[in-house]
Amino acid sequence: MKHLQKLGLMFSTCMIALTLSGCGGGGGGTSAGVTPAPTTTKARLFTSSWGDNTVRITNDVLTSASPASPALLAGGATGLDISGNARDDLAVDATRNLLYVGGNNSPTIRVWESASTLSGNVTPTRQITISGATAFSYARSPSLDSGRNRLYVTISTAAGERLAIFNNANTRTGVVTPDALVNLGVGVELQWMHIDAANDRLYAVEGSSPRLYVFNNVSSLVTGSVTPSRTITFTGLDLRDLAVDSARNRLYLSDRSGKVWAFANASGLTGTIADPAASAAASWAEGSAMGVIIDDMDRIWWWSDSAKSISMYTNASTLSGSVTKAPDKVVSGVVNNGYGFGIWLY
């Protein structure tokens, strides 16, 4: 799923001193209007899978040859072997070297330290079980604002879906009451989120729908109810994941009905986009596109619902129209029916 970026590393859901991009949730983490200098040359890839309940961690995925085989985080001690539990998003905090993994069958977020070197049947360093979440429900689309050390998760409660917010995310453990429990006022399950930390916005998509909701001043949300600052309806699309490039003000969407899309003016889009093909800055044909991320080096990454590989294009913001050239890189063997996805640049 899934929504940093999804390593909203993109993250930024997940970026600060070290550059990060992931998930479910995915997108930029730099100041708006500032193009980051290309200071990093390597990328570490994190993927979570509903195909085999495994998190894969692949180092140096940008090498010209095939990268090394991924390290596998799997087994009973991980807690990821619950049926369907690893199907949701993940988030990586590169600054603190932490991995967060959510799930669809449990109100628990599992957290591992030493994320960059994880391998094997490793027990989580800690677990955050959300007080007030419905039993056997979900802790969906974990998204990070690393700079503020805040974790955002969507959960099911007796009163309906809510956004749970945790301050001091790197220390929370056990059964935890959220610091804020927010009714986002849309009355539907929001399945993928992206935190645009540079502009203090939350973007969320309603799974299998054409609607995207935007909430301003997300760091100021408190327990209670809000309404979306903007609602964008992309006519004819079946949205899944999203990412925002804060530096270039571009919105990226994956669409299970057939494409990956880029739209200019992410901060201003609103209302109904009646003809996405005419409004998009660029698009890529990709069949059933599940996830998308844009990293701070202006690279777009995506994968399909049942794919065993990821595709990547460099200089994404310079591409326009219907992009027909081959990907700059396709990496196989690093994902198995992936939902969560994150990039850690180093």
Coordinates of C-alpha atoms in Angstrom, one line a residue:
M1 CA 0.0 0.0 0.0
K2 CA 1.6 2.8 0.2
H3 CA 1.8 5.7 1.1
L4 CA 7.1 7.3 3.3
Q5 CA 8.0 7.0 0.4
K6 CA 3.7 5.2 0.4
L7 CA 9.0 5.8 2.3
G8 CA 6.1 9.6 2.6
L9 CA 10.2 9.0 2.5
M10 CA 9.0 10.1 0.4
F11 CA 8.7 9.7 1.7
S12 CA 8.1 13.9 3.5
T13 CA 6.7 11.1 5.3
C14 CA 10.1 9.8 5.9
M15 CA 12.9 12.2 5.1
I16 CA 15.3 14.5 6.9
A17 CA 19.1 14.5 7.4
L18 CA 19.4 11.4 5.3
T19 CA 17.3 11.5 2.2
L20 CA 14.4 9.1 2.2
S21 CA 11.5 8.2 0.0
G22 CA 8.8 5.3 0.7
C23 CA 5.1 4.4 0.6
G24 CA 2.5 4.0 0.4
G25 CA 3.1 5.6 0.7
G26 CA 5.5 8.1 -1.2
G27 CA 7.2 11.9 -2.1
G28 CA 9.6 14.7 -1.5
G29 CA 10.8 15.9 1.8
T30 CA 12.6 19.1 0.9
S31 CA 11.5 22.7 1.1
A32 CA 9.0 23.7 -1.5
G33 CA 10.5 25.2 -4.6
V34 CA 14.1 24.0 -3.8
T35 CA 15.6 21.4 -6.1
P36 CA 17.9 19.2 -4.0
A37 CA 21.5 18.7 -5.1
P38 CA 22.4 15.1 -6.2
T39 CA 24.5 14.2 -3.2
T40 CA 23.7 10.6 -2.9
T41 CA 24.5 7.7 -5.3
K42 CA 23.0 4.6 -3.7
A43 CA 19.5 3.5 -2.9
R44 CA 18.3 0.9 -0.4
L45 CA 14.9 -0.5 -1.3
F46 CA 12.3 -1.7 1.3
T47 CA 9.2 -3.7 0.1
S48 CA 6.5 -5.4 2.1
S49 CA 4.5 -8.2 0.4
W50 CA 1.1 -9.7 0.7
G51 CA 2.4 -12.6 -1.5
D52 CA 4.5 -14.2 1.2
N53 CA 4.3 -11.9 4.3
T54 CA 7.9 -10.9 3.9
V55 CA 9.8 -7.5 4.0
R56 CA 12.7 -7.4 1.5
I57 CA 15.6 -5.1 2.0
T58 CA 17.9 -4.6 -1.0
N59 CA 21.1 -2.6 -0.9
D60 CA 22.5 -0.5 -3.7
V61 CA 19.5 -1.2 -6.0
L62 CA 20.8 1.5 -8.4
T63 CA 23.9 -0.4 -9.5
S64 CA 24.2 -0.9 -13.3
A65 CA 24.2 -4.7 -12.8
S66 CA 21.6 -6.5 -10.8
P67 CA 21.8 -5.6 -7.1
A68 CA 22.6 -8.2 -4.5
S69 CA 19.8 -10.5 -3.4
P70 CA 17.6 -8.9 -0.8
A71 CA 17.8 -9.6 2.9
L72 CA 14.5 -11.2 4.0
L73 CA 12.7 -10.2 7.1
A74 CA 10.3 -13.1 7.7
G75 CA 9.2 -15.8 10.1
G76 CA 7.1 -16.3 13.1
A77 CA 9.1 -14.0 15.4
T78 CA 8.5 -11.0 13.1
G79 CA 4.7 -11.1 13.5
L80 CA 4.3 -10.6 9.8
D81 CA 3.1 -14.2 9.2
I82 CA -0.5 -13.3 10.3
S83 CA -2.7 -13.8 7.3
G84 CA -2.9 -10.6 5.4
N85 CA -0.9 -8.7 8.0
A86 CA 2.1 -7.7 5.8
R87 CA -0.2 -6.4 3.1
D88 CA -0.1 -2.8 4.2
D89 CA 2.4 0.0 3.9
L90 CA 5.7 0.5 5.6
A91 CA 7.7 3.6 6.5
V92 CA 11.4 4.1 7.2
D93 CA 13.0 6.7 9.4
A94 CA 16.5 6.9 7.9
T95 CA 17.6 9.5 10.5
R96 CA 16.9 7.1 13.3
N97 CA 17.4 3.8 11.3
L98 CA 13.9 2.5 12.1
L99 CA 11.4 0.5 10.1
Y100 CA 7.7 0.7 10.8
V101 CA 5.3 -2.0 9.3
G102 CA 1.5 -1.9 9.5
G103 CA -1.1 -4.5 8.7
N104 CA -4.7 -5.2 7.7
N105 CA -5.5 -7.7 10.4
S106 CA -4.1 -6.1 13.5
P107 CA -4.2 -2.7 15.2
T108 CA -0.4 -3.0 15.8
I109 CA 2.5 -1.3 14.2
R110 CA 5.7 -3.3 14.4
V111 CA 9.0 -1.4 14.7
W112 CA 12.6 -2.5 14.1
E113 CA 15.8 -0.7 14.9
S114 CA 18.9 -1.1 12.7
A115 CA 16.6 -1.1 9.7
S116 CA 19.5 -0.9 7.2
T117 CA 20.9 -4.2 8.3
L118 CA 17.8 -6.3 9.2
S119 CA 17.7 -9.9 8.0
G120 CA 16.0 -13.1 9.1
N121 CA 13.4 -14.1 11.7
V122 CA 13.9 -11.0 13.8
T123 CA 11.5 -10.0 16.7
P124 CA 10.3 -6.4 16.5
T125 CA 12.3 -4.1 18.7
R126 CA 8.9 -2.7 19.9
Q127 CA 5.3 -2.8 19.0
I128 CA 2.7 0.0 19.1
T129 CA -0.7 -1.4 19.7
I130 CA -3.3 1.3 19.2
S131 CA -5.7 1.7 22.1
G132 CA -9.3 2.2 20.9
A133 CA -8.8 0.5 17.6
T134 CA -11.3 -2.2 16.8
A135 CA -10.1 -5.7 17.7
F136 CA -8.5 -7.5 14.7
S137 CA -8.8 -4.3 12.7
Y138 CA -6.1 -2.5 10.8
A139 CA -3.2 -0.1 11.4
R140 CA -3.1 1.1 7.8
S141 CA -0.6 3.2 5.9
P142 CA 1.9 4.2 8.6
S143 CA 3.4 7.5 7.5
L144 CA 6.2 9.5 9.1
D145 CA 7.1 13.1 9.5
S146 CA 10.7 12.4 10.6
G147 CA 11.5 16.1 11.2
R148 CA 8.7 16.3 13.8
N149 CA 9.1 12.7 14.9
R150 CA 5.4 12.0 14.3
L151 CA 3.7 8.8 13.1
Y152 CA 0.3 8.9 11.3
V153 CA -1.8 5.8 10.9
T154 CA -5.4 5.2 9.8
I155 CA -7.4 2.8 12.1
S156 CA -10.9 1.5 12.5
T157 CA -12.8 2.4 15.7
A158 CA -16.3 1.8 16.9
A159 CA -17.2 5.3 15.7
G160 CA -15.7 4.7 12.2
E161 CA -12.3 5.3 10.5
R162 CA -10.0 7.7 12.2
L163 CA -6.5 9.1 11.8
A164 CA -4.3 8.3 14.8
I165 CA -1.3 10.6 15.4
F166 CA 1.6 9.8 17.7
N167 CA 4.2 12.3 18.9
N168 CA 7.7 11.1 19.8
A169 CA 7.2 8.1 17.5
N170 CA 10.7 6.7 18.0
T171 CA 9.9 6.0 21.7
R172 CA 6.3 4.7 21.7
T173 CA 5.7 1.2 22.7
G174 CA 3.0 -1.1 24.2
V175 CA -0.7 -0.3 24.2
V176 CA -0.7 3.4 23.3
T177 CA -3.4 6.0 23.3
P178 CA -3.0 8.3 20.2
D179 CA -2.0 11.9 20.9
A180 CA -4.8 12.8 18.5
L181 CA -7.6 10.8 17.0
V182 CA -9.1 12.7 14.1
N183 CA -12.3 12.2 12.1
L184 CA -11.2 13.4 8.6
G185 CA -14.8 13.9 7.6
V186 CA -14.9 11.7 4.5
G187 CA -16.9 8.7 5.8
V188 CA -14.8 6.2 3.9
E189 CA -11.7 4.1 4.4
L190 CA -8.5 5.9 3.4
Q191 CA -6.1 3.3 2.2
W192 CA -3.0 5.2 1.2
M193 CA -1.5 8.3 2.7
H194 CA 1.4 10.7 2.0
I195 CA 2.7 13.3 4.4
D196 CA 4.1 16.3 2.6
A197 CA 6.1 17.5 5.6
A198 CA 7.7 20.4 3.7
N199 CA 4.2 22.0 3.2
D200 CA 2.6 20.4 6.3
R201 CA -0.1 18.6 4.2
L202 CA -1.7 15.2 4.3
Y203 CA -2.8 13.5 1.1
A204 CA -5.0 10.5 1.2
V205 CA -6.8 8.3 -1.4
E206 CA -9.9 6.4 -1.0
G207 CA -9.0 2.9 -2.3
S208 CA -10.6 1.8 -5.6
S209 CA -12.1 5.3 -6.2
P210 CA -11.2 8.4 -8.2
R211 CA -11.0 10.7 -5.1
L212 CA -8.0 12.2 -3.4
Y213 CA -8.3 14.3 -0.2
V214 CA -5.9 17.0 1.0
F215 CA -5.6 18.3 4.5
N216 CA -3.6 21.4 5.3
N217 CA -1.7 22.1 8.6
V218 CA -1.6 18.4 9.4
S219 CA 0.9 19.0 12.2
S220 CA -1.8 21.1 14.0
L221 CA -4.5 18.4 14.0
V222 CA -6.0 17.5 17.3
T223 CA -8.7 15.1 18.5
G224 CA -12.0 16.0 16.9
S225 CA -13.4 16.4 13.4
V226 CA -12.1 18.2 10.3
T227 CA -13.1 18.4 6.7
P228 CA -10.8 18.1 3.7
S229 CA -9.1 21.4 2.6
R230 CA -9.5 20.1 -1.0
T231 CA -11.1 17.1 -2.7
I232 CA -9.8 16.2 -6.1
T233 CA -11.8 13.7 -8.3
F234 CA -10.0 12.2 -11.2
T235 CA -12.8 11.0 -13.5
G236 CA -12.4 7.5 -14.7
L237 CA -9.4 6.5 -12.5
D238 CA -9.1 3.7 -9.9
L239 CA -6.6 5.2 -7.5
R240 CA -4.2 3.3 -5.4
D241 CA -1.0 5.0 -4.2
L242 CA 0.3 8.5 -4.4
A243 CA 3.5 10.5 -3.9
V244 CA 4.3 14.3 -3.9
D245 CA 7.5 15.9 -5.0
S246 CA 7.5 18.9 -2.7
A247 CA 10.5 20.5 -4.4
R248 CA 8.8 20.5 -7.9
N249 CA 5.2 20.7 -6.7
R250 CA 4.2 17.6 -8.7
L251 CA 1.7 14.9 -7.7
Y252 CA 2.2 11.3 -8.8
L253 CA -0.6 8.7 -8.8
S254 CA -0.9 5.0 -9.5
D255 CA -4.1 3.8 -11.1
R256 CA -5.2 0.2 -11.3
S257 CA -7.2 0.9 -14.4
G258 CA -4.0 1.3 -16.4
K259 CA -1.4 4.1 -15.8
V260 CA 0.9 6.0 -13.6
W261 CA 0.2 9.7 -13.7
A262 CA 2.1 13.0 -13.0
F263 CA 0.2 16.3 -12.4
A264 CA 1.8 19.7 -12.1
N265 CA 0.6 22.2 -9.3
A266 CA 0.1 19.6 -6.6
S267 CA -0.6 22.4 -4.1
G268 CA -3.4 23.9 -6.2
L269 CA -5.3 21.0 -7.8
T270 CA -8.9 20.8 -6.7
G271 CA -12.3 19.9 -7.9
T272 CA -13.1 17.5 -10.7
I273 CA -10.4 16.6 -13.3
A274 CA -12.8 15.5 -16.0
D275 CA -10.1 14.3 -18.4
P276 CA -7.0 13.2 -16.6
A277 CA -5.2 12.4 -19.8
A278 CA -5.5 16.0 -21.0
S279 CA -4.6 17.5 -17.6
A280 CA -1.6 15.3 -16.7
A281 CA 1.9 16.5 -17.1
A282 CA 3.0 13.0 -17.9
S283 CA 1.7 9.4 -17.9
W284 CA 3.1 5.9 -18.1
A285 CA 1.2 2.8 -19.3
E286 CA 1.6 0.3 -16.5
G287 CA -1.4 -2.0 -16.4
S288 CA -2.6 -2.5 -12.8
A289 CA -0.3 0.0 -11.0
M290 CA -0.2 -0.5 -7.3
G291 CA 2.4 1.8 -5.8
V292 CA 4.4 4.8 -6.8
I293 CA 7.2 6.9 -5.2
I294 CA 9.2 9.9 -6.3
D295 CA 12.6 10.2 -4.6
D296 CA 14.6 13.4 -3.9
M297 CA 16.8 12.8 -7.0
D298 CA 13.7 13.2 -9.3
R299 CA 13.4 9.5 -9.9
I300 CA 10.0 7.9 -10.2
W301 CA 9.6 4.2 -9.0
W302 CA 6.5 2.0 -9.3
W303 CA 5.3 -1.6 -9.2
S304 CA 2.2 -3.5 -10.2
D305 CA -0.2 -5.5 -8.1
S306 CA 1.2 -8.9 -9.0
A307 CA 4.7 -7.8 -10.1
K308 CA 8.0 -9.3 -9.1
S309 CA 9.9 -6.3 -10.2
I310 CA 10.0 -2.5 -9.9
S311 CA 10.5 0.1 -12.7
M312 CA 12.3 3.4 -12.4
Y313 CA 12.7 6.5 -14.6
T314 CA 15.3 9.2 -14.0
N315 CA 14.6 12.9 -14.4
A316 CA 10.9 12.3 -14.0
S317 CA 9.9 16.0 -13.9
T318 CA 11.3 16.5 -17.4
L319 CA 9.1 13.8 -19.0
S320 CA 5.8 14.8 -20.5
G321 CA 2.9 13.4 -22.4
S322 CA 2.5 9.7 -22.8
V323 CA 6.0 8.3 -22.0
T324 CA 6.8 5.4 -24.2
K325 CA 10.6 5.0 -23.7
A326 CA 11.8 2.0 -21.7
P327 CA 12.4 2.5 -18.0
D328 CA 15.9 3.5 -17.0
K329 CA 16.0 0.6 -14.7
V330 CA 13.9 -2.5 -14.0
V331 CA 14.9 -4.6 -11.0
S332 CA 13.5 -8.0 -10.5
G333 CA 13.6 -10.3 -7.5
V334 CA 13.2 -7.5 -5.0
V335 CA 9.4 -7.6 -4.5
N336 CA 6.6 -10.2 -4.4
N337 CA 3.1 -8.9 -4.8
G338 CA 4.2 -5.7 -3.0
Y339 CA 2.1 -3.2 -1.2
G340 CA 4.5 -1.2 1.0
F341 CA 7.5 0.4 -0.6
G342 CA 10.3 2.7 0.5
I343 CA 13.6 4.1 -0.8
W344 CA 16.4 5.2 1.5
L345 CA 19.1 7.2 -0.4
Y346 CA 22.6 7.0 1.1

